[in-house]
Amino acid sequence: MRGITRRALFAGSAVGAAGALLPTAGPAAAGPRTARANYRAGYHFTVPEQWKNDPQRPVWIDGSYHYYYLHNADYLAGEIGTAWRLATSTDLVSFTDRGIAVPKDTTPNGDVWSGSAVVDTHDTAGFGAGAVVVLATMSPHDGPADQAQYLYYSTDGGRTFTPHGTDPVLPNPGVRDFRDPKVIRDEERDRWVMTLAENDKVGFYHSADLKSWTYVSGFVKGGIGVLECPDLFRIRAGDGTVKWVLGVSANGKGAGLPNTYAYWTGSFDGSAFTADATDPLWLDHGWDWYGAVTFDKHRTDGTLDESGRYAIGWLNNWDYAHFTPTIDSDGFNGTDSIVREITLRRGDDGRYFLASRPVAALDRYVSRTVTLGDLEVEGTRLLDYRGTAYELSCEITWDQLTGAGVQLRRSPDGVRHIDAGVHRDYAYLNRRPTVSPDMTGRWQESHSPFDPARRSVRLRILVDRTSVELFVDDGRYVHSSAAFPYLVDTGLALFTVEGKAVFRNTVIREFRV
């Protein structure tokens, strides 16, 4: 996937729940806009300035994760095209900006799109043992049948990259949509494996040296839009079961499905992937977790932990990617989800699935804890707490009711808020009552399944200045959505629908990153 020019932005206004234009700062914050970072996330990764979109799979190099992402330094000028910018981290919560790693427009092929970086430990490509090699899509003439895969390499630990000539290492065979190479090492067979997004197919390729690639098979799935940013990895469940997982970013909204990260569990023989089921599962059910990548989980000594994996996604959606007040108030457009730990679990139906939780290192950044204990609620209960960036966790229990949840970023008059909870047979996140980037009004409330016979649910909710991430029942389902509440909307309330519930072990945590 690629970044594009600045098509349309908020100019001091945002679209509210009813579709009317509303001031981004709210009535109480009217006047000259002199403060900075009003909308910059408190504990999520944001681009330092201008634009970001796709995360590129982080790689472990010399004791730290190297996180590359698509960045356009010319966004406000309206100039098209992305480069790869680098940030490094040892704990995946605090990141240090390292500037541009793979520049754009330094070859006749133009800007650099999504791909992946690998550490060439065995010097298969000839750039030296330990060289960092990037395979990325470029499109010299900016046409859908012009997309091909190009190689860049680094001999300074992944800080700066040099193009390997100007010809593609994998030319386009004359097809529409041919992009986003994801490369992994197959040590058992002494070769590299690439997955490539090819419209409604994921293509599989082999290479001995990262420079010459041979097509070997394809996995086809229609009905969920153009497939992007493929992902392939091996993971071990707690019961010892090992599965291969094939993932893609996909737009399933037309079929009533998410527009995030679809995945299949199955088997991989080194050349072809066989899915356990035809229909995919989804790693996020919200509106804004796109271009996501998973990556290796390393122990503190650098060894690989195959029982888990990390993931990070772009907290945005191409339907309204440029409709954000952050660019006008703070000079940037680009926020990521919290890094998540991914584990493989077996469901009650026998099917294996991926569960998510916020990265454990976030616990080390807690600056304040508010313990509210057990709270009985019937109707709406306003809490004595105000905040714009925090985590709320609780377990809701009941005997009989229709629904229960929380109102986040609630306005002083109670009209505006973001709702998260359960209702009959689904869990949900609803941004309709606040300021939403979706001007159509169609993509406001996201759903995931919930058993109506149950009498309890666990919620963990990460609230930041422009996003909400809802983790249901220890991350069995997750909902991530962007939202832009008024700066004065800082309230918090609990509620039930047609019944009474107890919100047990209710805890609020704030973070300093």
Coordinates of C-alpha atoms in Angstrom, one line a residue:
M1 CA 0.0 0.0 0.0
R2 CA 1.1 3.6 -0.5
G3 CA 0.6 7.1 0.7
I4 CA -1.1 9.7 -1.4
T5 CA -1.4 13.5 -1.5
R6 CA -3.3 15.6 0.9
R7 CA -6.8 15.4 -0.7
A8 CA -9.0 17.1 1.9
L9 CA -8.5 18.2 5.5
F10 CA -10.4 19.7 8.3
A11 CA -9.9 23.4 8.5
G12 CA -10.9 24.1 12.1
S13 CA -14.0 22.0 11.8
A14 CA -15.1 18.4 12.2
V15 CA -18.1 16.3 11.3
G16 CA -20.3 15.6 14.3
A17 CA -22.7 12.7 15.0
A18 CA -25.5 14.3 13.0
G19 CA -23.3 15.3 10.1
A20 CA -23.1 19.0 11.1
L21 CA -19.8 20.9 11.1
L22 CA -18.5 21.3 14.7
P23 CA -15.5 23.3 16.0
T24 CA -12.7 20.9 16.9
A25 CA -11.9 22.6 20.2
G26 CA -15.5 22.9 21.4
P27 CA -17.3 26.0 22.7
A28 CA -15.3 26.3 25.9
A29 CA -12.0 26.3 24.0
A30 CA -12.9 29.0 21.5
G31 CA -10.3 31.7 20.8
P32 CA -6.8 31.8 19.3
R33 CA -5.3 28.3 19.0
T34 CA -1.9 28.8 20.6
A35 CA -1.4 25.6 22.6
R36 CA 0.4 22.7 20.8
A37 CA -0.2 19.0 20.9
N38 CA -3.9 19.2 21.8
Y39 CA -4.7 16.1 19.7
R40 CA -1.3 14.3 19.8
A41 CA -1.7 10.9 21.5
G42 CA -0.5 10.6 25.1
Y43 CA 0.9 7.1 24.9
H44 CA 0.4 5.9 21.3
F45 CA 3.0 6.3 18.6
T46 CA 2.5 9.3 16.3
V47 CA 4.5 10.6 13.4
P48 CA 6.7 13.6 14.5
E49 CA 5.2 15.8 11.7
Q50 CA 3.3 15.7 8.4
W51 CA 2.0 12.3 7.3
K52 CA 2.3 8.5 8.0
N53 CA 0.3 5.5 7.0
D54 CA 1.4 1.8 6.7
P55 CA 3.6 0.3 9.5
Q56 CA 6.4 -1.8 8.1
R57 CA 7.2 -5.0 10.1
P58 CA 9.7 -4.1 12.8
V59 CA 12.9 -6.1 12.9
W60 CA 15.2 -6.8 15.8
I61 CA 18.7 -5.4 15.3
D62 CA 21.4 -5.0 17.9
G63 CA 19.1 -5.1 20.9
S64 CA 16.3 -2.9 19.7
Y65 CA 13.3 -3.0 17.4
H66 CA 13.6 -1.0 14.2
Y67 CA 10.2 0.2 13.2
Y68 CA 9.9 1.5 9.7
Y69 CA 6.7 3.2 8.4
L70 CA 5.6 5.1 5.3
H71 CA 6.1 8.8 5.7
N72 CA 5.5 11.8 3.5
A73 CA 7.5 14.9 4.5
D74 CA 5.8 16.9 1.8
Y75 CA 2.2 16.2 2.8
L76 CA 1.2 19.8 3.7
A77 CA 2.7 21.0 0.4
G78 CA 0.4 18.6 -1.5
E79 CA 3.4 16.7 -2.9
I80 CA 2.7 13.0 -3.5
G81 CA 4.8 10.0 -2.3
T82 CA 6.2 8.2 0.7
A83 CA 9.6 7.3 2.1
W84 CA 10.4 4.9 4.9
R85 CA 11.0 6.6 8.2
L86 CA 12.6 4.8 11.1
A87 CA 12.0 4.8 14.9
T88 CA 13.7 2.5 17.3
S89 CA 12.5 1.0 20.6
T90 CA 13.6 -1.5 23.2
D91 CA 10.2 -2.0 24.8
L92 CA 7.7 -1.1 22.0
V93 CA 6.1 1.7 24.1
S94 CA 8.7 4.5 24.0
F95 CA 10.2 5.2 20.5
T96 CA 13.1 7.3 19.3
D97 CA 12.9 8.9 15.9
R98 CA 15.8 8.2 13.6
G99 CA 14.7 10.0 10.5
I100 CA 14.4 8.9 6.9
A101 CA 15.9 5.4 6.2
V102 CA 14.7 4.6 2.7
P103 CA 14.3 7.9 0.8
K104 CA 11.9 8.6 -2.0
D105 CA 12.6 10.1 -5.4
T106 CA 16.3 9.2 -5.4
T107 CA 15.9 6.8 -8.4
P108 CA 13.8 7.1 -11.5
N109 CA 11.3 4.8 -9.8
G110 CA 10.0 7.5 -7.5
D111 CA 8.6 7.0 -4.1
V112 CA 8.7 3.8 -1.9
W113 CA 5.6 1.9 -0.9
S114 CA 5.1 -1.0 1.6
G115 CA 7.3 -4.0 1.8
S116 CA 9.4 -5.6 4.5
A117 CA 12.9 -5.6 5.9
V118 CA 15.0 -8.7 6.8
V119 CA 18.4 -9.2 8.4
D120 CA 20.5 -11.3 6.0
T121 CA 22.5 -13.2 8.6
H122 CA 24.0 -15.6 6.2
D123 CA 24.9 -13.1 3.5
T124 CA 22.7 -14.7 0.9
A125 CA 22.4 -11.4 -1.1
G126 CA 26.1 -10.6 -1.1
F127 CA 25.9 -7.3 0.8
G128 CA 27.7 -8.7 3.8
A129 CA 26.6 -10.9 6.7
G130 CA 24.1 -9.0 8.8
A131 CA 23.1 -6.6 6.1
V132 CA 19.5 -5.4 6.3
V133 CA 17.6 -5.9 3.1
V134 CA 14.4 -4.2 2.2
L135 CA 12.0 -5.4 -0.5
A136 CA 9.4 -2.8 -1.3
T137 CA 6.9 -1.9 -4.0
M138 CA 7.6 1.0 -6.4
S139 CA 5.5 2.2 -9.3
P140 CA 7.6 4.3 -11.7
H141 CA 4.7 5.5 -13.8
D142 CA 2.1 5.4 -10.9
G143 CA -0.1 2.8 -12.7
P144 CA -1.8 -0.3 -11.2
A145 CA -0.1 -2.5 -13.7
D146 CA 3.2 -0.8 -13.2
Q147 CA 3.8 -2.0 -9.6
A148 CA 7.0 -4.1 -9.1
Q149 CA 9.3 -5.1 -6.3
Y150 CA 12.7 -3.3 -5.7
L151 CA 15.6 -4.0 -3.4
Y152 CA 17.4 -1.6 -1.0
Y153 CA 20.2 -2.7 1.4
S154 CA 21.8 -1.3 4.5
T155 CA 25.3 -2.0 5.9
D156 CA 24.9 0.3 8.9
G157 CA 22.4 -1.6 11.0
G158 CA 19.3 -0.5 9.1
R159 CA 19.8 3.2 9.6
T160 CA 20.3 4.2 6.0
F161 CA 19.7 2.3 2.7
T162 CA 21.1 2.2 -0.8
P163 CA 19.1 1.1 -3.9
H164 CA 20.3 -2.0 -5.6
G165 CA 20.2 -0.6 -9.0
T166 CA 17.1 0.8 -10.7
D167 CA 15.6 -2.5 -12.1
P168 CA 13.0 -4.5 -10.1
V169 CA 14.0 -7.8 -8.6
L170 CA 10.5 -9.0 -9.2
P171 CA 9.0 -7.3 -12.3
N172 CA 5.3 -7.0 -12.8
P173 CA 4.1 -9.8 -15.1
G174 CA 1.3 -7.6 -16.5
V175 CA -1.3 -7.8 -13.7
R176 CA -3.2 -5.2 -11.8
D177 CA -2.2 -4.8 -8.1
F178 CA 1.1 -6.4 -7.5
R179 CA 2.5 -5.1 -4.2
D180 CA 3.4 -5.2 -0.5
P181 CA 6.1 -8.0 -0.4
K182 CA 6.5 -9.7 2.9
V183 CA 9.6 -11.8 3.2
I184 CA 10.4 -14.5 5.7
R185 CA 13.3 -16.9 6.1
D186 CA 12.7 -20.6 5.6
E187 CA 15.8 -22.0 7.4
E188 CA 14.6 -25.6 7.0
R189 CA 14.8 -25.4 3.2
D190 CA 17.6 -22.7 3.1
R191 CA 15.6 -20.1 1.1
W192 CA 13.5 -17.0 1.4
V193 CA 9.7 -17.0 1.0
M194 CA 7.8 -13.9 -0.2
T195 CA 4.1 -13.3 0.1
L196 CA 2.7 -10.7 -2.3
A197 CA -0.7 -9.0 -2.6
E198 CA -2.1 -9.6 -6.1
N199 CA -5.7 -8.2 -6.0
D200 CA -7.8 -11.1 -4.6
K201 CA -4.8 -13.4 -4.4
V202 CA -1.8 -13.8 -2.2
G203 CA 1.1 -15.0 -4.3
F204 CA 4.0 -17.1 -2.9
Y205 CA 7.5 -16.8 -4.2
H206 CA 10.9 -18.4 -3.5
S207 CA 14.4 -17.0 -3.6
A208 CA 17.9 -18.1 -2.7
D209 CA 19.4 -14.7 -2.7
L210 CA 16.6 -12.1 -2.3
K211 CA 17.4 -10.9 -5.8
S212 CA 15.8 -13.5 -8.0
W213 CA 12.2 -14.7 -7.3
T214 CA 10.2 -17.7 -8.6
Y215 CA 6.4 -17.9 -8.3
V216 CA 5.3 -21.2 -6.6
S217 CA 1.6 -20.9 -5.6
G218 CA -1.3 -18.6 -4.8
F219 CA -4.1 -18.3 -2.2
V220 CA -7.2 -16.7 -3.5
K221 CA -10.0 -15.1 -1.5
G222 CA -12.7 -12.8 -3.1
G223 CA -15.4 -10.8 -1.5
I224 CA -13.4 -8.8 0.9
G225 CA -12.0 -6.2 -1.5
V226 CA -8.4 -5.8 -2.8
L227 CA -6.0 -7.7 -0.5
E228 CA -3.1 -5.7 0.8
C229 CA -0.1 -6.0 3.2
P230 CA 0.0 -9.9 3.4
D231 CA 1.5 -11.6 6.5
L232 CA 2.7 -15.1 7.1
F233 CA 4.0 -16.6 10.3
R234 CA 4.2 -19.6 12.6
I235 CA 2.9 -19.5 16.1
R236 CA 2.5 -22.0 19.0
A237 CA -0.6 -22.2 21.2
G238 CA -0.4 -22.9 25.0
D239 CA -1.5 -26.5 24.4
G240 CA 1.5 -27.1 22.1
T241 CA -0.4 -26.9 18.8
V242 CA 1.5 -25.1 16.1
K243 CA -0.3 -23.2 13.3
W244 CA 0.7 -21.1 10.4
V245 CA -1.2 -17.9 10.0
L246 CA -1.8 -16.0 6.7
G247 CA -3.1 -12.5 7.2
V248 CA -4.1 -9.6 4.9
S249 CA -5.4 -6.1 5.2
A250 CA -8.8 -6.1 3.6
N251 CA -12.0 -4.1 3.2
G252 CA -14.9 -6.3 4.0
K253 CA -17.4 -3.5 4.7
G254 CA -19.4 -4.3 1.6
A255 CA -20.1 -7.8 3.0
G256 CA -20.8 -6.6 6.5
L257 CA -17.3 -7.5 7.7
P258 CA -14.5 -5.4 9.2
N259 CA -12.1 -3.3 7.2
T260 CA -9.0 -4.4 9.1
Y261 CA -6.8 -7.5 9.3
A262 CA -8.3 -10.7 8.0
Y263 CA -6.5 -14.0 8.8
W264 CA -6.6 -17.7 8.4
T265 CA -5.0 -20.4 10.5
G266 CA -3.7 -23.4 8.7
S267 CA -0.6 -25.2 7.4
F268 CA 2.3 -24.2 5.2
D269 CA 4.6 -26.6 3.4
G270 CA 7.1 -24.1 2.3
S271 CA 5.4 -23.4 -0.9
A272 CA 1.6 -23.4 -0.4
F273 CA -0.7 -22.4 2.4
T274 CA -3.8 -24.5 3.3
A275 CA -6.4 -22.8 5.4
D276 CA -8.4 -24.6 8.2
A277 CA -11.6 -22.8 7.0
T278 CA -12.7 -20.8 4.0
D279 CA -13.9 -17.7 5.8
P280 CA -11.3 -15.6 7.6
L281 CA -11.2 -14.5 11.2
W282 CA -10.5 -10.8 12.0
L283 CA -7.8 -9.5 14.3
D284 CA -9.8 -6.3 14.9
H285 CA -13.5 -5.5 14.5
G286 CA -13.3 -1.7 14.6
W287 CA -13.1 0.8 11.8
D288 CA -9.4 1.8 12.1
W289 CA -6.8 -0.9 12.4
Y290 CA -5.4 -1.0 8.8
G291 CA -2.1 -1.9 7.2
A292 CA -1.3 -3.9 10.3
V293 CA 1.8 -6.0 10.6
T294 CA 2.8 -8.8 13.1
F295 CA 6.4 -9.4 14.0
D296 CA 8.7 -11.6 16.0
K297 CA 8.6 -11.5 19.8
H298 CA 12.2 -11.5 21.2
R299 CA 13.2 -12.3 24.8
T300 CA 15.5 -9.9 26.6
D301 CA 18.5 -12.0 25.5
G302 CA 17.4 -11.7 21.9
T303 CA 16.1 -15.3 21.4
L304 CA 12.8 -15.8 19.6
D305 CA 9.7 -16.5 21.6
E306 CA 7.5 -18.6 19.3
S307 CA 4.6 -18.7 21.8
G308 CA 3.6 -15.2 21.0
R309 CA 4.0 -12.4 18.5
Y310 CA 3.6 -8.6 18.4
A311 CA 1.3 -6.5 16.2
I312 CA 0.8 -2.9 15.3
G313 CA -1.7 -1.2 13.0
W314 CA -2.4 2.2 11.5
L315 CA -5.3 3.9 13.4
N316 CA -7.0 5.2 10.3
N317 CA -9.1 4.2 7.3
W318 CA -8.6 5.1 3.6
D319 CA -12.3 6.2 3.4
Y320 CA -11.5 9.3 5.5
A321 CA -7.7 9.2 6.0
H322 CA -7.3 12.9 5.5
F323 CA -10.2 14.1 7.6
T324 CA -8.4 14.8 10.9
P325 CA -8.0 18.0 12.9
T326 CA -4.5 16.9 14.0
I327 CA -2.9 18.2 10.9
D328 CA -4.2 21.8 11.5
S329 CA -3.9 21.8 15.3
D330 CA -0.6 20.0 15.7
G331 CA 1.0 19.6 12.2
F332 CA 0.7 15.8 11.8
N333 CA -1.6 13.1 10.5
G334 CA -0.6 9.6 11.6
T335 CA -1.3 7.6 14.7
D336 CA -0.7 3.9 15.4
S337 CA -2.5 1.5 17.7
I338 CA -0.7 0.4 20.8
V339 CA 1.6 -2.5 20.1
R340 CA -0.2 -5.7 21.0
E341 CA 0.9 -9.2 22.1
I342 CA -0.7 -11.8 20.0
T343 CA -1.3 -15.4 21.2
L344 CA -2.9 -18.5 19.6
R345 CA -5.8 -20.0 21.6
R346 CA -8.4 -22.8 21.0
G347 CA -12.0 -21.7 21.1
D348 CA -14.9 -23.6 22.5
D349 CA -15.8 -24.7 19.0
G350 CA -12.4 -26.2 18.5
R351 CA -11.2 -23.6 16.1
Y352 CA -8.0 -21.8 16.9
F353 CA -7.9 -18.0 16.9
L354 CA -5.6 -15.1 17.7
A355 CA -6.1 -13.2 20.9
S356 CA -4.7 -9.7 21.6
R357 CA -3.6 -7.7 24.6
P358 CA -1.7 -4.5 25.0
V359 CA 2.1 -5.0 25.2
A360 CA 3.1 -5.8 28.8
A361 CA 5.8 -3.1 28.9
L362 CA 2.9 -0.5 29.1
D363 CA 2.6 -1.4 32.7
R364 CA 6.0 0.2 33.4
Y365 CA 4.7 3.6 32.3
V366 CA 1.7 3.8 34.7
S367 CA 1.9 7.3 36.3
R368 CA -1.4 7.2 38.3
T369 CA -3.9 4.5 39.3
V370 CA -7.5 5.1 40.4
T371 CA -9.0 2.1 42.0
L372 CA -12.8 2.3 42.2
G373 CA -13.6 -1.2 43.2
D374 CA -17.0 -2.7 42.7
L375 CA -19.7 -0.3 41.5
E376 CA -23.4 -1.2 41.3
V377 CA -25.2 0.5 38.3
E378 CA -28.8 0.7 37.2
G379 CA -29.3 3.2 34.4
T380 CA -26.4 5.7 34.2
R381 CA -23.8 6.4 36.9
L382 CA -21.4 9.4 36.4
L383 CA -18.0 8.8 37.9
D384 CA -15.9 11.4 39.6
Y385 CA -13.1 11.1 37.0
R386 CA -11.9 13.4 34.2
G387 CA -9.4 12.4 31.5
T388 CA -8.4 12.3 27.9
A389 CA -5.8 9.5 27.9
Y390 CA -6.1 6.5 30.2
E391 CA -7.0 2.8 30.5
L392 CA -10.2 1.5 32.0
S393 CA -10.6 -2.1 33.1
C394 CA -13.5 -3.9 34.8
E395 CA -15.6 -7.1 34.8
I396 CA -19.3 -6.5 34.4
T397 CA -21.6 -9.1 36.0
W398 CA -25.4 -9.3 36.0
D399 CA -28.4 -11.5 36.5
Q400 CA -30.7 -10.1 33.8
L401 CA -30.3 -7.1 31.5
T402 CA -30.3 -6.0 27.8
G403 CA -26.9 -4.3 27.8
A404 CA -24.1 -2.6 29.8
G405 CA -21.1 -0.6 29.2
V406 CA -19.2 2.7 29.6
Q407 CA -19.4 6.2 28.2
L408 CA -16.0 7.5 27.4
R409 CA -15.0 11.1 26.7
R410 CA -18.4 12.3 27.9
S411 CA -19.3 15.9 27.5
P412 CA -20.4 18.0 30.5
D413 CA -24.0 17.9 29.4
G414 CA -23.9 14.2 28.6
V415 CA -24.8 14.6 25.0
R416 CA -21.5 13.6 23.4
H417 CA -19.6 10.4 24.3
I418 CA -18.1 7.2 22.9
D419 CA -19.8 4.0 24.1
A420 CA -18.2 0.6 24.6
G421 CA -19.9 -2.5 26.0
V422 CA -22.3 -5.4 25.2
H423 CA -25.9 -5.4 24.0
R424 CA -27.9 -8.6 23.7
D425 CA -25.8 -10.8 21.3
Y426 CA -22.9 -8.5 20.4
A427 CA -20.1 -6.4 21.9
Y428 CA -19.6 -3.0 20.3
L429 CA -17.8 0.3 20.1
N430 CA -19.9 3.3 19.1
R431 CA -18.4 6.7 18.2
R432 CA -21.5 8.1 16.7
P433 CA -22.3 10.4 19.7
T434 CA -19.0 12.2 19.4
V435 CA -17.0 13.8 16.6
S436 CA -16.2 11.1 14.0
P437 CA -14.0 11.3 10.9
D438 CA -16.5 9.4 8.9
M439 CA -18.6 12.0 7.1
T440 CA -21.0 9.5 5.7
G441 CA -22.3 8.5 9.1
R442 CA -22.3 4.8 8.0
W443 CA -19.2 3.5 9.9
Q444 CA -19.9 4.5 13.5
E445 CA -20.7 1.4 15.5
S446 CA -18.6 -1.8 15.2
H447 CA -19.8 -5.2 16.4
S448 CA -18.3 -8.6 17.4
P449 CA -20.2 -11.7 18.6
F450 CA -21.3 -12.1 22.2
D451 CA -23.2 -15.0 23.8
P452 CA -26.5 -13.6 25.1
A453 CA -26.7 -16.5 27.6
R454 CA -23.6 -15.2 29.4
R455 CA -23.8 -13.1 32.6
S456 CA -20.5 -11.4 32.6
V457 CA -17.9 -9.7 30.3
R458 CA -14.4 -8.4 30.8
L459 CA -13.5 -5.0 29.3
R460 CA -10.1 -3.4 28.9
I461 CA -10.3 -0.1 27.1
L462 CA -7.4 2.1 26.0
V463 CA -8.6 5.7 25.6
D464 CA -6.3 8.3 24.0
R465 CA -6.9 11.8 22.6
T466 CA -8.0 10.6 19.2
S467 CA -8.7 6.9 19.6
V468 CA -10.3 4.1 21.5
E469 CA -9.2 0.5 21.6
L470 CA -11.6 -2.0 23.2
F471 CA -10.4 -5.4 24.3
V472 CA -13.2 -7.8 25.1
D473 CA -12.7 -10.9 27.3
D474 CA -8.9 -10.9 27.4
G475 CA -8.6 -9.8 23.8
R476 CA -10.8 -12.5 22.2
Y477 CA -12.2 -9.6 20.2
V478 CA -10.8 -6.1 19.7
H479 CA -12.3 -2.9 18.3
S480 CA -10.2 0.1 17.3
S481 CA -11.6 3.4 16.1
A482 CA -10.4 6.9 15.7
A483 CA -12.5 9.7 17.1
F484 CA -11.9 13.4 17.8
P485 CA -13.9 14.4 20.9
Y486 CA -14.0 18.1 22.0
L487 CA -11.1 18.9 24.3
V488 CA -13.6 19.7 27.1
D489 CA -15.2 16.2 26.8
T490 CA -13.4 14.4 29.6
G491 CA -16.2 12.7 31.6
L492 CA -16.7 9.0 32.3
A493 CA -19.9 7.2 33.1
L494 CA -21.1 3.6 33.5
F495 CA -24.5 2.5 32.3
T496 CA -26.9 -0.4 32.0
V497 CA -29.9 -1.0 29.7
E498 CA -33.0 -2.6 31.2
G499 CA -31.4 -4.1 34.2
K500 CA -28.8 -3.9 37.0
A501 CA -25.1 -4.8 36.9
V502 CA -22.0 -4.7 39.1
F503 CA -18.8 -3.3 37.5
R504 CA -16.2 -5.3 39.5
N505 CA -12.6 -4.4 40.0
T506 CA -13.0 -1.1 38.2
V507 CA -9.5 0.4 37.7
I508 CA -8.3 3.5 35.8
R509 CA -4.6 3.8 34.9
E510 CA -2.9 6.8 33.3
F511 CA 0.5 6.6 31.6
R512 CA 3.5 8.8 31.2
V513 CA 5.6 8.0 28.1

